[in-house]
C-alpha cells in the first residue's frame, strides 16, 4: 500500500525505460482522472525522442490527448519530490530513497507494437490507475 502523502496532495512518478509508452499512458490517465488532486510526473532511464505514435492513438481513442508530450530523463530530483514511484520495466536504474513507496508494475512494452497490441496495455494501466487513486484516497473525476 502506498504510504500517506507527505504534502497536501500526493505526488506520483511513473518510470519506464523510454518514457514513450507505459509511463506516458499512466501519467495521462492519472492526470485525467485525478485532476489537481495528485501531482503527476513521468520519466525514462533512456528517454526516446518521441512518444510512441500507437500509444498516442490508443489514448486518443479514450479521449485523452498526449500528442504534445515529450519523453523526459529520469532525475534524482524527480524521485526525491515524489511520494510514490511506480516503475514499469526499468530494472534497477531508479534511485531508491528512504520513505518513498515503490511499486513495480509488470506491463508489456508497447514499443514497436501496433495499436491493437497497445489497447490491452492501455486498459490495464487505466485499471491500475483507478486502484492507485483509491489507495491514495484521491477521487477519480471520470
mmCIF file of N, CA, C and O in Angstrom, residues 61-98:
data_model
loop_
_atom_site.group_PDB
_atom_site.id
_atom_site.type_symbol
_atom_site.label_atom_id
_atom_site.label_comp_id
_atom_site.label_asym_id
_atom_site.label_seq_id
_atom_site.Cartn_x
_atom_site.Cartn_y
_atom_site.Cartn_z
ATOM 1 N N UNK A 61 -8.231 7.404 -28.520
ATOM 2 C CA UNK A 61 -9.468 6.627 -28.589
ATOM 3 C C UNK A 61 -10.304 6.740 -27.313
ATOM 4 O O UNK A 61 -11.519 6.584 -27.360
ATOM 5 N N UNK A 62 -9.657 6.991 -26.183
ATOM 6 C CA UNK A 62 -10.382 7.127 -24.916
ATOM 7 C C UNK A 62 -10.484 8.596 -24.487
ATOM 8 O O UNK A 62 -10.746 8.905 -23.331
ATOM 9 N N UNK A 63 -10.242 9.499 -25.443
ATOM 10 C CA UNK A 63 -10.453 10.922 -25.197
ATOM 11 C C UNK A 63 -9.346 11.641 -24.462
ATOM 12 O O UNK A 63 -9.564 12.708 -23.897
ATOM 13 N N UNK A 64 -8.133 11.068 -24.469
ATOM 14 C CA UNK A 64 -7.005 11.711 -23.791
ATOM 15 C C UNK A 64 -5.930 12.015 -24.831
ATOM 16 O O UNK A 64 -5.419 11.115 -25.495
ATOM 17 N N UNK A 65 -5.602 13.299 -24.982
ATOM 18 C CA UNK A 65 -4.625 13.745 -25.983
ATOM 19 C C UNK A 65 -3.248 13.873 -25.343
ATOM 20 O O UNK A 65 -3.038 14.733 -24.486
ATOM 21 N N UNK A 66 -2.324 13.006 -25.743
ATOM 22 C CA UNK A 66 -0.948 13.121 -25.242
ATOM 23 C C UNK A 66 0.017 13.450 -26.380
ATOM 24 O O UNK A 66 1.228 13.276 -26.250
ATOM 25 N N UNK A 67 -0.523 13.965 -27.495
ATOM 26 C CA UNK A 67 0.308 14.237 -28.673
ATOM 27 C C UNK A 67 1.380 15.299 -28.419
ATOM 28 O O UNK A 67 2.407 15.312 -29.101
ATOM 29 N N UNK A 68 1.170 16.166 -27.444
ATOM 30 C CA UNK A 68 2.152 17.221 -27.160
ATOM 31 C C UNK A 68 3.198 16.792 -26.131
ATOM 32 O O UNK A 68 4.143 17.537 -25.854
ATOM 33 N N UNK A 69 3.056 15.592 -25.552
ATOM 34 C CA UNK A 69 4.006 15.126 -24.537
ATOM 35 C C UNK A 69 5.350 14.764 -25.165
ATOM 36 O O UNK A 69 5.419 14.335 -26.324
ATOM 37 N N UNK A 70 6.413 14.929 -24.394
ATOM 38 C CA UNK A 70 7.743 14.523 -24.842
ATOM 39 C C UNK A 70 8.403 13.692 -23.754
ATOM 40 O O UNK A 70 8.229 13.975 -22.555
ATOM 41 N N UNK A 71 9.158 12.663 -24.138
ATOM 42 C CA UNK A 71 9.870 11.858 -23.144
ATOM 43 C C UNK A 71 10.874 12.705 -22.368
ATOM 44 O O UNK A 71 11.522 13.598 -22.922
ATOM 45 N N UNK A 72 10.975 12.415 -21.052
ATOM 46 C CA UNK A 72 11.861 13.161 -20.165
ATOM 47 C C UNK A 72 12.828 12.206 -19.471
ATOM 48 O O UNK A 72 12.478 11.060 -19.192
ATOM 49 N N UNK A 73 13.997 12.708 -19.160
ATOM 50 C CA UNK A 73 15.025 11.903 -18.484
ATOM 51 C C UNK A 73 14.697 11.790 -16.998
ATOM 52 O O UNK A 73 14.233 12.756 -16.379
ATOM 53 N N UNK A 74 14.909 10.618 -16.456
ATOM 54 C CA UNK A 74 14.727 10.379 -15.033
ATOM 55 C C UNK A 74 15.817 11.113 -14.261
ATOM 56 O O UNK A 74 16.997 10.979 -14.555
ATOM 57 N N UNK A 75 15.402 11.891 -13.263
ATOM 58 C CA UNK A 75 16.361 12.604 -12.424
ATOM 59 C C UNK A 75 16.180 12.202 -10.967
ATOM 60 O O UNK A 75 15.089 11.807 -10.548
ATOM 61 N N UNK A 76 17.230 12.312 -10.214
ATOM 62 C CA UNK A 76 17.180 12.056 -8.780
ATOM 63 C C UNK A 76 16.181 12.998 -8.121
ATOM 64 O O UNK A 76 15.434 12.607 -7.228
ATOM 65 N N UNK A 77 16.133 14.249 -8.602
ATOM 66 C CA UNK A 77 15.230 15.239 -8.032
ATOM 67 C C UNK A 77 13.769 14.819 -8.184
ATOM 68 O O UNK A 77 12.958 15.011 -7.277
ATOM 69 N N UNK A 78 13.426 14.248 -9.349
ATOM 70 C CA UNK A 78 12.043 13.810 -9.576
ATOM 71 C C UNK A 78 11.663 12.714 -8.591
ATOM 72 O O UNK A 78 10.549 12.689 -8.070
ATOM 73 N N UNK A 79 12.594 11.808 -8.323
ATOM 74 C CA UNK A 79 12.321 10.728 -7.376
ATOM 75 C C UNK A 79 12.171 11.297 -5.972
ATOM 76 O O UNK A 79 11.233 10.962 -5.246
ATOM 77 N N UNK A 80 13.073 12.185 -5.590
ATOM 78 C CA UNK A 80 13.022 12.772 -4.251
ATOM 79 C C UNK A 80 11.738 13.554 -4.024
ATOM 80 O O UNK A 80 11.224 13.592 -2.910
ATOM 81 N N UNK A 81 11.191 14.169 -5.072
ATOM 82 C CA UNK A 81 9.998 15.003 -4.947
ATOM 83 C C UNK A 81 8.705 14.192 -4.976
ATOM 84 O O UNK A 81 7.626 14.763 -4.846
ATOM 85 N N UNK A 82 8.789 12.887 -5.146
ATOM 86 C CA UNK A 82 7.599 12.053 -5.303
ATOM 87 C C UNK A 82 7.355 11.195 -4.069
ATOM 88 O O UNK A 82 8.296 10.695 -3.457
ATOM 89 N N UNK A 83 6.077 11.021 -3.724
ATOM 90 C CA UNK A 83 5.704 10.143 -2.618
ATOM 91 C C UNK A 83 5.681 8.684 -3.054
ATOM 92 O O UNK A 83 6.046 7.790 -2.308
ATOM 93 N N UNK A 84 5.194 8.450 -4.289
ATOM 94 C CA UNK A 84 5.063 7.106 -4.828
ATOM 95 C C UNK A 84 5.823 7.054 -6.157
ATOM 96 O O UNK A 84 5.640 7.930 -7.003
ATOM 97 N N UNK A 85 6.683 6.055 -6.313
ATOM 98 C CA UNK A 85 7.431 5.851 -7.550
ATOM 99 C C UNK A 85 6.988 4.513 -8.123
ATOM 100 O O UNK A 85 7.134 3.477 -7.474
ATOM 101 N N UNK A 86 6.441 4.552 -9.340
ATOM 102 C CA UNK A 86 5.957 3.338 -9.985
ATOM 103 C C UNK A 86 6.829 3.056 -11.196
ATOM 104 O O UNK A 86 6.880 3.857 -12.137
ATOM 105 N N UNK A 87 7.541 1.936 -11.132
ATOM 106 C CA UNK A 87 8.426 1.557 -12.229
ATOM 107 C C UNK A 87 7.718 0.547 -13.128
ATOM 108 O O UNK A 87 6.881 -0.221 -12.680
ATOM 109 N N UNK A 88 8.106 0.574 -14.388
ATOM 110 C CA UNK A 88 7.497 -0.285 -15.398
ATOM 111 C C UNK A 88 8.594 -0.841 -16.291
ATOM 112 O O UNK A 88 8.817 -0.347 -17.393
ATOM 113 N N UNK A 89 9.308 -1.820 -15.776
ATOM 114 C CA UNK A 89 10.312 -2.473 -16.600
ATOM 115 C C UNK A 89 11.621 -1.729 -16.754
ATOM 116 O O UNK A 89 12.328 -1.926 -17.735
ATOM 117 N N UNK A 90 11.976 -0.893 -15.787
ATOM 118 C CA UNK A 90 13.251 -0.179 -15.924
ATOM 119 C C UNK A 90 14.337 -0.776 -15.025
ATOM 120 O O UNK A 90 15.418 -0.217 -14.894
ATOM 121 N N UNK A 91 14.046 -1.906 -14.414
ATOM 122 C CA UNK A 91 15.068 -2.595 -13.630
ATOM 123 C C UNK A 91 15.543 -1.785 -12.451
ATOM 124 O O UNK A 91 14.764 -1.154 -11.750
ATOM 125 N N UNK A 92 16.838 -1.783 -12.247
ATOM 126 C CA UNK A 92 17.430 -1.137 -11.076
ATOM 127 C C UNK A 92 17.930 0.268 -11.356
ATOM 128 O O UNK A 92 18.729 0.803 -10.596
ATOM 129 N N UNK A 93 17.484 0.896 -12.457
ATOM 130 C CA UNK A 93 18.013 2.211 -12.807
ATOM 131 C C UNK A 93 17.394 3.341 -12.000
ATOM 132 O O UNK A 93 17.870 4.450 -12.040
ATOM 133 N N UNK A 94 16.331 3.056 -11.255
ATOM 134 C CA UNK A 94 15.656 4.095 -10.488
ATOM 135 C C UNK A 94 16.311 4.223 -9.112
ATOM 136 O O UNK A 94 16.428 3.243 -8.386
ATOM 137 N N UNK A 95 16.761 5.436 -8.755
ATOM 138 C CA UNK A 95 17.358 5.613 -7.428
ATOM 139 C C UNK A 95 16.330 5.372 -6.326
ATOM 140 O O UNK A 95 15.156 5.694 -6.483
ATOM 141 N N UNK A 96 16.774 4.793 -5.234
ATOM 142 C CA UNK A 96 15.887 4.460 -4.117
ATOM 143 C C UNK A 96 16.203 5.361 -2.931
ATOM 144 O O UNK A 96 17.362 5.493 -2.545
ATOM 145 N N UNK A 97 15.162 5.971 -2.371
ATOM 146 C CA UNK A 97 15.316 6.839 -1.214
ATOM 147 C C UNK A 97 14.404 6.348 -0.101
ATOM 148 O O UNK A 97 13.287 5.907 -0.361
ATOM 149 N N UNK A 98 14.851 6.429 1.153
ATOM 150 C CA UNK A 98 14.001 6.021 2.272
ATOM 151 C C UNK A 98 12.736 6.868 2.319
ATOM 152 O O UNK A 98 12.747 8.031 1.955
#
